[in-house]
JSON list of N, CA and C in Angstrom, two decimals:
[
{"chain": "A", "resi": 1, "resn": "MET", "atom": "N", "xyz": [11.97, -46.20, 23.88]},
{"chain": "A", "resi": 1, "resn": "MET", "atom": "CA", "xyz": [12.34, -46.13, 22.49]},
{"chain": "A", "resi": 1, "resn": "MET", "atom": "C", "xyz": [13.83, -46.44, 22.39]},
{"chain": "A", "resi": 2, "resn": "PRO", "atom": "N", "xyz": [14.18, -47.51, 21.70]},
{"chain": "A", "resi": 2, "resn": "PRO", "atom": "CA", "xyz": [15.59, -47.90, 21.63]},
{"chain": "A", "resi": 2, "resn": "PRO", "atom": "C", "xyz": [16.38, -46.93, 20.77]},
{"chain": "A", "resi": 3, "resn": "ASN", "atom": "N", "xyz": [17.65, -46.82, 21.08]},
{"chain": "A", "resi": 3, "resn": "ASN", "atom": "CA", "xyz": [18.55, -45.94, 20.34]},
{"chain": "A", "resi": 3, "resn": "ASN", "atom": "C", "xyz": [19.23, -46.77, 19.26]},
{"chain": "A", "resi": 4, "resn": "ASP", "atom": "N", "xyz": [18.83, -46.57, 18.00]},
{"chain": "A", "resi": 4, "resn": "ASP", "atom": "CA", "xyz": [19.41, -47.31, 16.89]},
{"chain": "A", "resi": 4, "resn": "ASP", "atom": "C", "xyz": [20.57, -46.57, 16.24]},
{"chain": "A", "resi": 5, "resn": "ASP", "atom": "N", "xyz": [20.82, -45.35, 16.64]},
{"chain": "A", "resi": 5, "resn": "ASP", "atom": "CA", "xyz": [21.89, -44.55, 16.05]},
{"chain": "A", "resi": 5, "resn": "ASP", "atom": "C", "xyz": [23.19, -44.80, 16.83]},
{"chain": "A", "resi": 6, "resn": "ASP", "atom": "N", "xyz": [24.24, -45.20, 16.14]},
{"chain": "A", "resi": 6, "resn": "ASP", "atom": "CA", "xyz": [25.51, -45.51, 16.80]},
{"chain": "A", "resi": 6, "resn": "ASP", "atom": "C", "xyz": [26.25, -44.25, 17.24]},
{"chain": "A", "resi": 7, "resn": "ASP", "atom": "N", "xyz": [25.95, -43.11, 16.63]},
{"chain": "A", "resi": 7, "resn": "ASP", "atom": "CA", "xyz": [26.67, -41.88, 16.94]},
{"chain": "A", "resi": 7, "resn": "ASP", "atom": "C", "xyz": [26.21, -41.23, 18.24]},
{"chain": "A", "resi": 8, "resn": "ILE", "atom": "N", "xyz": [25.04, -41.59, 18.74]},
{"chain": "A", "resi": 8, "resn": "ILE", "atom": "CA", "xyz": [24.48, -40.94, 19.93]},
{"chain": "A", "resi": 8, "resn": "ILE", "atom": "C", "xyz": [24.42, -41.96, 21.06]},
{"chain": "A", "resi": 9, "resn": "SER", "atom": "N", "xyz": [25.00, -41.55, 22.17]},
{"chain": "A", "resi": 9, "resn": "SER", "atom": "CA", "xyz": [24.99, -42.45, 23.33]},
{"chain": "A", "resi": 9, "resn": "SER", "atom": "C", "xyz": [23.73, -42.21, 24.15]},
{"chain": "A", "resi": 10, "resn": "PRO", "atom": "N", "xyz": [23.32, -43.20, 24.94]},
{"chain": "A", "resi": 10, "resn": "PRO", "atom": "CA", "xyz": [22.14, -43.02, 25.80]},
{"chain": "A", "resi": 10, "resn": "PRO", "atom": "C", "xyz": [22.30, -41.87, 26.78]},
{"chain": "A", "resi": 11, "resn": "GLU", "atom": "N", "xyz": [23.53, -41.63, 27.23]},
{"chain": "A", "resi": 11, "resn": "GLU", "atom": "CA", "xyz": [23.77, -40.51, 28.15]},
{"chain": "A", "resi": 11, "resn": "GLU", "atom": "C", "xyz": [23.48, -39.17, 27.47]},
{"chain": "A", "resi": 12, "resn": "GLU", "atom": "N", "xyz": [23.89, -39.07, 26.20]},
{"chain": "A", "resi": 12, "resn": "GLU", "atom": "CA", "xyz": [23.61, -37.83, 25.45]},
{"chain": "A", "resi": 12, "resn": "GLU", "atom": "C", "xyz": [22.12, -37.64, 25.27]},
{"chain": "A", "resi": 13, "resn": "MET", "atom": "N", "xyz": [21.41, -38.72, 25.05]},
{"chain": "A", "resi": 13, "resn": "MET", "atom": "CA", "xyz": [19.95, -38.62, 24.90]},
{"chain": "A", "resi": 13, "resn": "MET", "atom": "C", "xyz": [19.32, -38.14, 26.20]},
{"chain": "A", "resi": 14, "resn": "ASN", "atom": "N", "xyz": [19.76, -38.66, 27.33]},
{"chain": "A", "resi": 14, "resn": "ASN", "atom": "CA", "xyz": [19.22, -38.23, 28.63]},
{"chain": "A", "resi": 14, "resn": "ASN", "atom": "C", "xyz": [19.55, -36.77, 28.90]},
{"chain": "A", "resi": 15, "resn": "ASP", "atom": "N", "xyz": [20.77, -36.36, 28.56]},
{"chain": "A", "resi": 15, "resn": "ASP", "atom": "CA", "xyz": [21.16, -34.96, 28.74]},
{"chain": "A", "resi": 15, "resn": "ASP", "atom": "C", "xyz": [20.31, -34.04, 27.87]},
{"chain": "A", "resi": 16, "resn": "ALA", "atom": "N", "xyz": [20.05, -34.48, 26.65]},
{"chain": "A", "resi": 16, "resn": "ALA", "atom": "CA", "xyz": [19.25, -33.66, 25.73]},
{"chain": "A", "resi": 16, "resn": "ALA", "atom": "C", "xyz": [17.82, -33.53, 26.23]},
{"chain": "A", "resi": 17, "resn": "THR", "atom": "N", "xyz": [17.25, -34.59, 26.77]},
{"chain": "A", "resi": 17, "resn": "THR", "atom": "CA", "xyz": [15.87, -34.50, 27.27]},
{"chain": "A", "resi": 17, "resn": "THR", "atom": "C", "xyz": [15.80, -33.62, 28.50]},
{"chain": "A", "resi": 18, "resn": "ASP", "atom": "N", "xyz": [16.89, -33.59, 29.28]},
{"chain": "A", "resi": 18, "resn": "ASP", "atom": "CA", "xyz": [16.91, -32.72, 30.46]},
{"chain": "A", "resi": 18, "resn": "ASP", "atom": "C", "xyz": [17.02, -31.26, 30.06]},
{"chain": "A", "resi": 19, "resn": "GLU", "atom": "N", "xyz": [17.60, -30.98, 28.90]},
{"chain": "A", "resi": 19, "resn": "GLU", "atom": "CA", "xyz": [17.81, -29.61, 28.46]},
{"chain": "A", "resi": 19, "resn": "GLU", "atom": "C", "xyz": [16.60, -29.01, 27.75]},
{"chain": "A", "resi": 20, "resn": "THR", "atom": "N", "xyz": [15.62, -29.82, 27.38]},
{"chain": "A", "resi": 20, "resn": "THR", "atom": "CA", "xyz": [14.46, -29.28, 26.66]},
{"chain": "A", "resi": 20, "resn": "THR", "atom": "C", "xyz": [13.66, -28.41, 27.61]},
{"chain": "A", "resi": 21, "resn": "PRO", "atom": "N", "xyz": [13.21, -27.28, 27.12]},
{"chain": "A", "resi": 21, "resn": "PRO", "atom": "CA", "xyz": [12.44, -26.38, 27.99]},
{"chain": "A", "resi": 21, "resn": "PRO", "atom": "C", "xyz": [11.07, -26.99, 28.31]},
{"chain": "A", "resi": 22, "resn": "THR", "atom": "N", "xyz": [10.67, -26.82, 29.55]},
{"chain": "A", "resi": 22, "resn": "THR", "atom": "CA", "xyz": [9.38, -27.34, 29.97]},
{"chain": "A", "resi": 22, "resn": "THR", "atom": "C", "xyz": [8.41, -26.21, 30.30]},
{"chain": "A", "resi": 23, "resn": "ASP", "atom": "N", "xyz": [8.78, -24.99, 29.94]},
{"chain": "A", "resi": 23, "resn": "ASP", "atom": "CA", "xyz": [7.92, -23.85, 30.20]},
{"chain": "A", "resi": 23, "resn": "ASP", "atom": "C", "xyz": [6.73, -23.91, 29.26]},
{"chain": "A", "resi": 24, "resn": "MET", "atom": "N", "xyz": [5.58, -24.20, 29.77]},
{"chain": "A", "resi": 24, "resn": "MET", "atom": "CA", "xyz": [4.38, -24.34, 28.97]},
{"chain": "A", "resi": 24, "resn": "MET", "atom": "C", "xyz": [3.42, -23.19, 29.28]},
{"chain": "A", "resi": 25, "resn": "THR", "atom": "N", "xyz": [3.81, -21.96, 28.94]},
{"chain": "A", "resi": 25, "resn": "THR", "atom": "CA", "xyz": [2.96, -20.81, 29.19]},
{"chain": "A", "resi": 25, "resn": "THR", "atom": "C", "xyz": [1.82, -20.81, 28.19]},
{"chain": "A", "resi": 26, "resn": "ALA", "atom": "N", "xyz": [0.68, -20.40, 28.64]},
{"chain": "A", "resi": 26, "resn": "ALA", "atom": "CA", "xyz": [-0.50, -20.33, 27.77]},
{"chain": "A", "resi": 26, "resn": "ALA", "atom": "C", "xyz": [-0.34, -19.19, 26.77]},
{"chain": "A", "resi": 27, "resn": "PRO", "atom": "N", "xyz": [-0.92, -19.33, 25.58]},
{"chain": "A", "resi": 27, "resn": "PRO", "atom": "CA", "xyz": [-0.86, -18.24, 24.62]},
{"chain": "A", "resi": 27, "resn": "PRO", "atom": "C", "xyz": [-1.66, -17.04, 25.13]},
{"chain": "A", "resi": 28, "resn": "GLU", "atom": "N", "xyz": [-1.39, -15.89, 24.53]},
{"chain": "A", "resi": 28, "resn": "GLU", "atom": "CA", "xyz": [-2.13, -14.70, 24.93]},
{"chain": "A", "resi": 28, "resn": "GLU", "atom": "C", "xyz": [-3.62, -14.90, 24.71]},
{"chain": "A", "resi": 29, "resn": "VAL", "atom": "N", "xyz": [-4.41, -14.41, 25.63]},
{"chain": "A", "resi": 29, "resn": "VAL", "atom": "CA", "xyz": [-5.84, -14.58, 25.56]},
{"chain": "A", "resi": 29, "resn": "VAL", "atom": "C", "xyz": [-6.47, -13.28, 25.08]},
{"chain": "A", "resi": 30, "resn": "ASN", "atom": "N", "xyz": [-7.29, -13.38, 24.07]},
{"chain": "A", "resi": 30, "resn": "ASN", "atom": "CA", "xyz": [-8.00, -12.24, 23.54]},
{"chain": "A", "resi": 30, "resn": "ASN", "atom": "C", "xyz": [-9.11, -11.88, 24.54]},
{"chain": "A", "resi": 31, "resn": "PRO", "atom": "N", "xyz": [-9.28, -10.59, 24.87]},
{"chain": "A", "resi": 31, "resn": "PRO", "atom": "CA", "xyz": [-10.33, -10.23, 25.83]},
{"chain": "A", "resi": 31, "resn": "PRO", "atom": "C", "xyz": [-11.73, -10.69, 25.39]},
{"chain": "A", "resi": 32, "resn": "GLU", "atom": "N", "xyz": [-11.97, -10.75, 24.09]},
{"chain": "A", "resi": 32, "resn": "GLU", "atom": "CA", "xyz": [-13.29, -11.17, 23.61]},
{"chain": "A", "resi": 32, "resn": "GLU", "atom": "C", "xyz": [-13.53, -12.66, 23.84]},
{"chain": "A", "resi": 33, "resn": "THR", "atom": "N", "xyz": [-12.46, -13.44, 23.85]},
{"chain": "A", "resi": 33, "resn": "THR", "atom": "CA", "xyz": [-12.61, -14.88, 24.01]},
{"chain": "A", "resi": 33, "resn": "THR", "atom": "C", "xyz": [-12.18, -15.35, 25.40]},
{"chain": "A", "resi": 34, "resn": "LYS", "atom": "N", "xyz": [-11.92, -14.43, 26.30]},
{"chain": "A", "resi": 34, "resn": "LYS", "atom": "CA", "xyz": [-11.45, -14.78, 27.63]},
{"chain": "A", "resi": 34, "resn": "LYS", "atom": "C", "xyz": [-12.47, -15.64, 28.37]},
{"chain": "A", "resi": 35, "resn": "GLU", "atom": "N", "xyz": [-13.73, -15.30, 28.24]},
{"chain": "A", "resi": 35, "resn": "GLU", "atom": "CA", "xyz": [-14.78, -16.03, 28.95]},
{"chain": "A", "resi": 35, "resn": "GLU", "atom": "C", "xyz": [-15.38, -17.16, 28.13]},
{"chain": "A", "resi": 36, "resn": "LEU", "atom": "N", "xyz": [-14.82, -17.44, 26.97]},
{"chain": "A", "resi": 36, "resn": "LEU", "atom": "CA", "xyz": [-15.34, -18.49, 26.10]},
{"chain": "A", "resi": 36, "resn": "LEU", "atom": "C", "xyz": [-15.13, -19.85, 26.74]},
{"chain": "A", "resi": 37, "resn": "VAL", "atom": "N", "xyz": [-16.21, -20.63, 26.80]},
{"chain": "A", "resi": 37, "resn": "VAL", "atom": "CA", "xyz": [-16.14, -21.94, 27.42]},
{"chain": "A", "resi": 37, "resn": "VAL", "atom": "C", "xyz": [-16.11, -23.03, 26.37]},
{"chain": "A", "resi": 38, "resn": "GLU", "atom": "N", "xyz": [-16.90, -22.88, 25.33]},
{"chain": "A", "resi": 38, "resn": "GLU", "atom": "CA", "xyz": [-17.02, -23.92, 24.31]},
{"chain": "A", "resi": 38, "resn": "GLU", "atom": "C", "xyz": [-16.51, -23.38, 22.98]},
{"chain": "A", "resi": 39, "resn": "TRP", "atom": "N", "xyz": [-15.55, -24.07, 22.37]},
{"chain": "A", "resi": 39, "resn": "TRP", "atom": "CA", "xyz": [-14.95, -23.61, 21.13]},
{"chain": "A", "resi": 39, "resn": "TRP", "atom": "C", "xyz": [-15.76, -24.01, 19.92]},
{"chain": "A", "resi": 40, "resn": "ASP", "atom": "N", "xyz": [-16.63, -24.98, 20.04]},
{"chain": "A", "resi": 40, "resn": "ASP", "atom": "CA", "xyz": [-17.40, -25.46, 18.91]},
{"chain": "A", "resi": 40, "resn": "ASP", "atom": "C", "xyz": [-18.80, -24.87, 18.86]},
{"chain": "A", "resi": 41, "resn": "GLU", "atom": "N", "xyz": [-18.89, -23.58, 19.11]},
{"chain": "A", "resi": 41, "resn": "GLU", "atom": "CA", "xyz": [-20.19, -22.93, 19.06]},
{"chain": "A", "resi": 41, "resn": "GLU", "atom": "C", "xyz": [-20.64, -22.78, 17.62]},
{"chain": "A", "resi": 42, "resn": "ALA", "atom": "N", "xyz": [-21.92, -22.86, 17.40]},
{"chain": "A", "resi": 42, "resn": "ALA", "atom": "CA", "xyz": [-22.47, -22.69, 16.06]},
{"chain": "A", "resi": 42, "resn": "ALA", "atom": "C", "xyz": [-22.29, -21.24, 15.62]},
{"chain": "A", "resi": 43, "resn": "PRO", "atom": "N", "xyz": [-22.11, -20.99, 14.32]},
{"chain": "A", "resi": 43, "resn": "PRO", "atom": "CA", "xyz": [-21.89, -19.61, 13.84]},
{"chain": "A", "resi": 43, "resn": "PRO", "atom": "C", "xyz": [-23.05, -18.67, 14.16]},
{"chain": "A", "resi": 44, "resn": "GLU", "atom": "N", "xyz": [-24.26, -19.20, 14.23]},
{"chain": "A", "resi": 44, "resn": "GLU", "atom": "CA", "xyz": [-25.39, -18.32, 14.47]},
{"chain": "A", "resi": 44, "resn": "GLU", "atom": "C", "xyz": [-25.49, -17.86, 15.92]},
{"chain": "A", "resi": 45, "resn": "VAL", "atom": "N", "xyz": [-24.67, -18.39, 16.81]},
{"chain": "A", "resi": 45, "resn": "VAL", "atom": "CA", "xyz": [-24.71, -18.00, 18.21]},
{"chain": "A", "resi": 45, "resn": "VAL", "atom": "C", "xyz": [-24.19, -16.57, 18.38]},
{"chain": "A", "resi": 46, "resn": "THR", "atom": "N", "xyz": [-23.21, -16.18, 17.59]},
{"chain": "A", "resi": 46, "resn": "THR", "atom": "CA", "xyz": [-22.66, -14.84, 17.70]},
{"chain": "A", "resi": 46, "resn": "THR", "atom": "C", "xyz": [-22.87, -14.09, 16.39]},
{"chain": "A", "resi": 47, "resn": "GLY", "atom": "N", "xyz": [-22.64, -12.82, 16.43]},
{"chain": "A", "resi": 47, "resn": "GLY", "atom": "CA", "xyz": [-22.74, -12.01, 15.22]},
{"chain": "A", "resi": 47, "resn": "GLY", "atom": "C", "xyz": [-24.16, -11.53, 14.97]},
{"chain": "A", "resi": 48, "resn": "HIS", "atom": "N", "xyz": [-24.37, -10.97, 13.79]},
{"chain": "A", "resi": 48, "resn": "HIS", "atom": "CA", "xyz": [-25.68, -10.46, 13.43]},
{"chain": "A", "resi": 48, "resn": "HIS", "atom": "C", "xyz": [-25.89, -10.63, 11.93]},
{"chain": "A", "resi": 49, "resn": "ALA", "atom": "N", "xyz": [-27.12, -10.65, 11.55]},
{"chain": "A", "resi": 49, "resn": "ALA", "atom": "CA", "xyz": [-27.46, -10.81, 10.13]},
{"chain": "A", "resi": 49, "resn": "ALA", "atom": "C", "xyz": [-27.30, -9.47, 9.41]},
{"chain": "A", "resi": 50, "resn": "VAL", "atom": "N", "xyz": [-26.87, -9.52, 8.19]},
{"chain": "A", "resi": 50, "resn": "VAL", "atom": "CA", "xyz": [-26.74, -8.32, 7.38]},
{"chain": "A", "resi": 50, "resn": "VAL", "atom": "C", "xyz": [-27.78, -8.36, 6.27]},
{"chain": "A", "resi": 51, "resn": "SER", "atom": "N", "xyz": [-28.08, -7.21, 5.72]},
{"chain": "A", "resi": 51, "resn": "SER", "atom": "CA", "xyz": [-29.06, -7.17, 4.65]},
{"chain": "A", "resi": 51, "resn": "SER", "atom": "C", "xyz": [-28.49, -7.76, 3.38]},
{"chain": "A", "resi": 52, "resn": "LYS", "atom": "N", "xyz": [-29.37, -8.34, 2.59]},
{"chain": "A", "resi": 52, "resn": "LYS", "atom": "CA", "xyz": [-28.95, -8.97, 1.35]},
{"chain": "A", "resi": 52, "resn": "LYS", "atom": "C", "xyz": [-28.76, -7.89, 0.28]},
{"chain": "A", "resi": 53, "resn": "VAL", "atom": "N", "xyz": [-27.63, -7.96, -0.42]},
{"chain": "A", "resi": 53, "resn": "VAL", "atom": "CA", "xyz": [-27.33, -6.99, -1.46]},
{"chain": "A", "resi": 53, "resn": "VAL", "atom": "C", "xyz": [-27.51, -7.68, -2.81]},
{"chain": "A", "resi": 54, "resn": "LEU", "atom": "N", "xyz": [-28.42, -7.16, -3.61]},
{"chain": "A", "resi": 54, "resn": "LEU", "atom": "CA", "xyz": [-28.67, -7.72, -4.92]},
{"chain": "A", "resi": 54, "resn": "LEU", "atom": "C", "xyz": [-27.80, -7.03, -5.95]},
{"chain": "A", "resi": 55, "resn": "PRO", "atom": "N", "xyz": [-27.45, -7.73, -7.03]},
{"chain": "A", "resi": 55, "resn": "PRO", "atom": "CA", "xyz": [-26.66, -7.08, -8.08]},
{"chain": "A", "resi": 55, "resn": "PRO", "atom": "C", "xyz": [-27.44, -5.95, -8.73]},
{"chain": "A", "resi": 56, "resn": "GLU", "atom": "N", "xyz": [-26.69, -5.02, -9.32]},
{"chain": "A", "resi": 56, "resn": "GLU", "atom": "CA", "xyz": [-27.34, -3.86, -9.93]},
{"chain": "A", "resi": 56, "resn": "GLU", "atom": "C", "xyz": [-28.21, -4.26, -11.10]},
{"chain": "A", "resi": 57, "resn": "ASP", "atom": "N", "xyz": [-27.75, -5.21, -11.91]},
{"chain": "A", "resi": 57, "resn": "ASP", "atom": "CA", "xyz": [-28.58, -5.66, -13.01]},
{"chain": "A", "resi": 57, "resn": "ASP", "atom": "C", "xyz": [-29.18, -7.02, -12.67]},
{"chain": "A", "resi": 58, "resn": "GLU", "atom": "N", "xyz": [-30.21, -7.39, -13.35]},
{"chain": "A", "resi": 58, "resn": "GLU", "atom": "CA", "xyz": [-30.93, -8.62, -13.05]},
{"chain": "A", "resi": 58, "resn": "GLU", "atom": "C", "xyz": [-30.32, -9.83, -13.75]},
{"chain": "A", "resi": 59, "resn": "THR", "atom": "N", "xyz": [-29.28, -9.65, -14.55]},
{"chain": "A", "resi": 59, "resn": "THR", "atom": "CA", "xyz": [-28.69, -10.73, -15.31]},
{"chain": "A", "resi": 59, "resn": "THR", "atom": "C", "xyz": [-27.76, -11.55, -14.41]},
{"chain": "A", "resi": 60, "resn": "SER", "atom": "N", "xyz": [-27.96, -12.86, -14.39]},
{"chain": "A", "resi": 60, "resn": "SER", "atom": "CA", "xyz": [-27.09, -13.71, -13.59]},
{"chain": "A", "resi": 60, "resn": "SER", "atom": "C", "xyz": [-25.76, -13.92, -14.32]},
{"chain": "A", "resi": 61, "resn": "ALA", "atom": "N", "xyz": [-24.79, -14.43, -13.60]},
{"chain": "A", "resi": 61, "resn": "ALA", "atom": "CA", "xyz": [-23.48, -14.68, -14.19]},
{"chain": "A", "resi": 61, "resn": "ALA", "atom": "C", "xyz": [-23.58, -15.71, -15.30]},
{"chain": "A", "resi": 62, "resn": "ALA", "atom": "N", "xyz": [-24.42, -16.73, -15.12]},
{"chain": "A", "resi": 62, "resn": "ALA", "atom": "CA", "xyz": [-24.57, -17.76, -16.14]},
{"chain": "A", "resi": 62, "resn": "ALA", "atom": "C", "xyz": [-25.18, -17.17, -17.42]},
{"chain": "A", "resi": 63, "resn": "GLU", "atom": "N", "xyz": [-26.19, -16.33, -17.26]},
{"chain": "A", "resi": 63, "resn": "GLU", "atom": "CA", "xyz": [-26.79, -15.68, -18.44]},
{"chain": "A", "resi": 63, "resn": "GLU", "atom": "C", "xyz": [-25.78, -14.79, -19.15]},
{"chain": "A", "resi": 64, "resn": "GLN", "atom": "N", "xyz": [-24.98, -14.08, -18.38]},
{"chain": "A", "resi": 64, "resn": "GLN", "atom": "CA", "xyz": [-23.97, -13.21, -18.96]},
{"chain": "A", "resi": 64, "resn": "GLN", "atom": "C", "xyz": [-22.99, -14.02, -19.81]},
{"chain": "A", "resi": 65, "resn": "LEU", "atom": "N", "xyz": [-22.54, -15.18, -19.30]},
{"chain": "A", "resi": 65, "resn": "LEU", "atom": "CA", "xyz": [-21.62, -16.03, -20.04]},
{"chain": "A", "resi": 65, "resn": "LEU", "atom": "C", "xyz": [-22.26, -16.58, -21.30]},
{"chain": "A", "resi": 66, "resn": "VAL", "atom": "N", "xyz": [-23.53, -16.95, -21.23]},
{"chain": "A", "resi": 66, "resn": "VAL", "atom": "CA", "xyz": [-24.23, -17.45, -22.42]},
{"chain": "A", "resi": 66, "resn": "VAL", "atom": "C", "xyz": [-24.30, -16.37, -23.48]},
{"chain": "A", "resi": 67, "resn": "PHE", "atom": "N", "xyz": [-24.67, -15.15, -23.08]},
{"chain": "A", "resi": 67, "resn": "PHE", "atom": "CA", "xyz": [-24.76, -14.05, -24.04]},
{"chain": "A", "resi": 67, "resn": "PHE", "atom": "C", "xyz": [-23.40, -13.78, -24.68]},
{"chain": "A", "resi": 68, "resn": "GLU", "atom": "N", "xyz": [-22.35, -13.78, -23.88]},
{"chain": "A", "resi": 68, "resn": "GLU", "atom": "CA", "xyz": [-21.01, -13.53, -24.42]},
{"chain": "A", "resi": 68, "resn": "GLU", "atom": "C", "xyz": [-20.61, -14.64, -25.40]},
{"chain": "A", "resi": 69, "resn": "GLY", "atom": "N", "xyz": [-20.95, -15.88, -25.07]},
{"chain": "A", "resi": 69, "resn": "GLY", "atom": "CA", "xyz": [-20.62, -17.00, -25.94]},
{"chain": "A", "resi": 69, "resn": "GLY", "atom": "C", "xyz": [-21.36, -16.95, -27.26]},
{"chain": "A", "resi": 70, "resn": "THR", "atom": "N", "xyz": [-22.64, -16.61, -27.23]},
{"chain": "A", "resi": 70, "resn": "THR", "atom": "CA", "xyz": [-23.40, -16.53, -28.48]},
{"chain": "A", "resi": 70, "resn": "THR", "atom": "C", "xyz": [-22.93, -15.35, -29.32]},
{"chain": "A", "resi": 71, "resn": "ASP", "atom": "N", "xyz": [-22.57, -14.24, -28.67]},
{"chain": "A", "resi": 71, "resn": "ASP", "atom": "CA", "xyz": [-22.04, -13.09, -29.41]},
{"chain": "A", "resi": 71, "resn": "ASP", "atom": "C", "xyz": [-20.72, -13.45, -30.09]},
{"chain": "A", "resi": 72, "resn": "GLU", "atom": "N", "xyz": [-19.87, -14.17, -29.38]},
{"chain": "A", "resi": 72, "resn": "GLU", "atom": "CA", "xyz": [-18.58, -14.57, -29.94]},
{"chain": "A", "resi": 72, "resn": "GLU", "atom": "C", "xyz": [-18.79, -15.55, -31.10]},
{"chain": "A", "resi": 73, "resn": "ALA", "atom": "N", "xyz": [-19.72, -16.48, -30.95]},
{"chain": "A", "resi": 73, "resn": "ALA", "atom": "CA", "xyz": [-19.98, -17.44, -32.03]},
{"chain": "A", "resi": 73, "resn": "ALA", "atom": "C", "xyz": [-20.54, -16.73, -33.26]},
{"chain": "A", "resi": 74, "resn": "GLU", "atom": "N", "xyz": [-21.42, -15.77, -33.05]},
{"chain": "A", "resi": 74, "resn": "GLU", "atom": "CA", "xyz": [-21.97, -15.00, -34.16]},
{"chain": "A", "resi": 74, "resn": "GLU", "atom": "C", "xyz": [-20.87, -14.22, -34.87]},
{"chain": "A", "resi": 75, "resn": "ARG", "atom": "N", "xyz": [-19.99, -13.62, -34.11]},
{"chain": "A", "resi": 75, "resn": "ARG", "atom": "CA", "xyz": [-18.87, -12.87, -34.70]},
{"chain": "A", "resi": 75, "resn": "ARG", "atom": "C", "xyz": [-17.98, -13.81, -35.52]},
{"chain": "A", "resi": 76, "resn": "ASP", "atom": "N", "xyz": [-17.64, -14.98, -34.96]},
{"chain": "A", "resi": 76, "resn": "ASP", "atom": "CA", "xyz": [-16.81, -15.94, -35.68]},
{"chain": "A", "resi": 76, "resn": "ASP", "atom": "C", "xyz": [-17.50, -16.40, -36.96]},
{"chain": "A", "resi": 77, "resn": "ARG", "atom": "N", "xyz": [-18.82, -16.60, -36.92]},
{"chain": "A", "resi": 77, "resn": "ARG", "atom": "CA", "xyz": [-19.56, -17.04, -38.11]},
{"chain": "A", "resi": 77, "resn": "ARG", "atom": "C", "xyz": [-19.52, -15.98, -39.20]},
{"chain": "A", "resi": 78, "resn": "ARG", "atom": "N", "xyz": [-19.67, -14.70, -38.78]},
{"chain": "A", "resi": 78, "resn": "ARG", "atom": "CA", "xyz": [-19.61, -13.62, -39.75]},
{"chain": "A", "resi": 78, "resn": "ARG", "atom": "C", "xyz": [-18.21, -13.47, -40.34]},
{"chain": "A", "resi": 79, "resn": "MET", "atom": "N", "xyz": [-17.18, -13.63, -39.50]},
{"chain": "A", "resi": 79, "resn": "MET", "atom": "CA", "xyz": [-15.81, -13.52, -39.98]},
{"chain": "A", "resi": 79, "resn": "MET", "atom": "C", "xyz": [-15.50, -14.65, -40.97]},
{"chain": "A", "resi": 80, "resn": "ALA", "atom": "N", "xyz": [-15.99, -15.86, -40.68]},
{"chain": "A", "resi": 80, "resn": "ALA", "atom": "CA", "xyz": [-15.74, -17.00, -41.54]},
{"chain": "A", "resi": 80, "resn": "ALA", "atom": "C", "xyz": [-16.46, -16.82, -42.87]},
{"chain": "A", "resi": 81, "resn": "ALA", "atom": "N", "xyz": [-17.64, -16.19, -42.86]},
{"chain": "A", "resi": 81, "resn": "ALA", "atom": "CA", "xyz": [-18.38, -15.95, -44.11]},
{"chain": "A", "resi": 81, "resn": "ALA", "atom": "C", "xyz": [-17.66, -14.93, -44.96]},
{"chain": "A", "resi": 82, "resn": "ALA", "atom": "N", "xyz": [-17.03, -13.94, -44.35]},
{"chain": "A", "resi": 82, "resn": "ALA", "atom": "CA", "xyz": [-16.34, -12.91, -45.10]},
{"chain": "A", "resi": 82, "resn": "ALA", "atom": "C", "xyz": [-14.98, -13.35, -45.60]},
{"chain": "A", "resi": 83, "resn": "ASP", "atom": "N", "xyz": [-14.30, -14.23, -44.83]},
{"chain": "A", "resi": 83, "resn": "ASP", "atom": "CA", "xyz": [-12.96, -14.68, -45.18]},
{"chain": "A", "resi": 83, "resn": "ASP", "atom": "C", "xyz": [-12.91, -16.20, -45.06]},
{"chain": "A", "resi": 84, "resn": "PRO", "atom": "N", "xyz": [-12.83, -16.92, -46.20]},
{"chain": "A", "resi": 84, "resn": "PRO", "atom": "CA", "xyz": [-12.84, -18.38, -46.15]},
{"chain": "A", "resi": 84, "resn": "PRO", "atom": "C", "xyz": [-11.64, -18.98, -45.41]},
{"chain": "A", "resi": 85, "resn": "ASP", "atom": "N", "xyz": [-10.55, -18.25, -45.27]},
{"chain": "A", "resi": 85, "resn": "ASP", "atom": "CA", "xyz": [-9.38, -18.76, -44.57]},
{"chain": "A", "resi": 85, "resn": "ASP", "atom": "C", "xyz": [-9.38, -18.44, -43.09]},
{"chain": "A", "resi": 86, "resn": "PHE", "atom": "N", "xyz": [-10.44, -17.83, -42.58]},
{"chain": "A", "resi": 86, "resn": "PHE", "atom": "CA", "xyz": [-10.52, -17.44, -41.17]},
{"chain": "A", "resi": 86, "resn": "PHE", "atom": "C", "xyz": [-10.64, -18.69, -40.29]},
{"chain": "A", "resi": 87, "resn": "GLU", "atom": "N", "xyz": [-9.80, -18.74, -39.24]},
{"chain": "A", "resi": 87, "resn": "GLU", "atom": "CA", "xyz": [-9.88, -19.82, -38.26]},
{"chain": "A", "resi": 87, "resn": "GLU", "atom": "C", "xyz": [-10.02, -19.18, -36.87]},
{"chain": "A", "resi": 88, "resn": "PRO", "atom": "N", "xyz": [-11.09, -19.48, -36.15]},
{"chain": "A", "resi": 88, "resn": "PRO", "atom": "CA", "xyz": [-11.27, -18.88, -34.83]},
{"chain": "A", "resi": 88, "resn": "PRO", "atom": "C", "xyz": [-10.30, -19.40, -33.80]}
]
């Protein structure tokens, strides 16, 4: 790689590369993954299935939003009927 910078001499570049640390210690190994051989294991290989938890009420989120929207529209319609200057 050529040195295009006039402020840095090739000797300084060589000195700098000699000063870079070459200590390549491995990161700490978790005891659970110490014996791990393959990192791309499928999720179903480990762990366990949990029971499915259903919501307390049977109304889905979409139904809840529809009900809230129709209630709000009904309220706005009633307010507009009572006050001609009402703007939702």
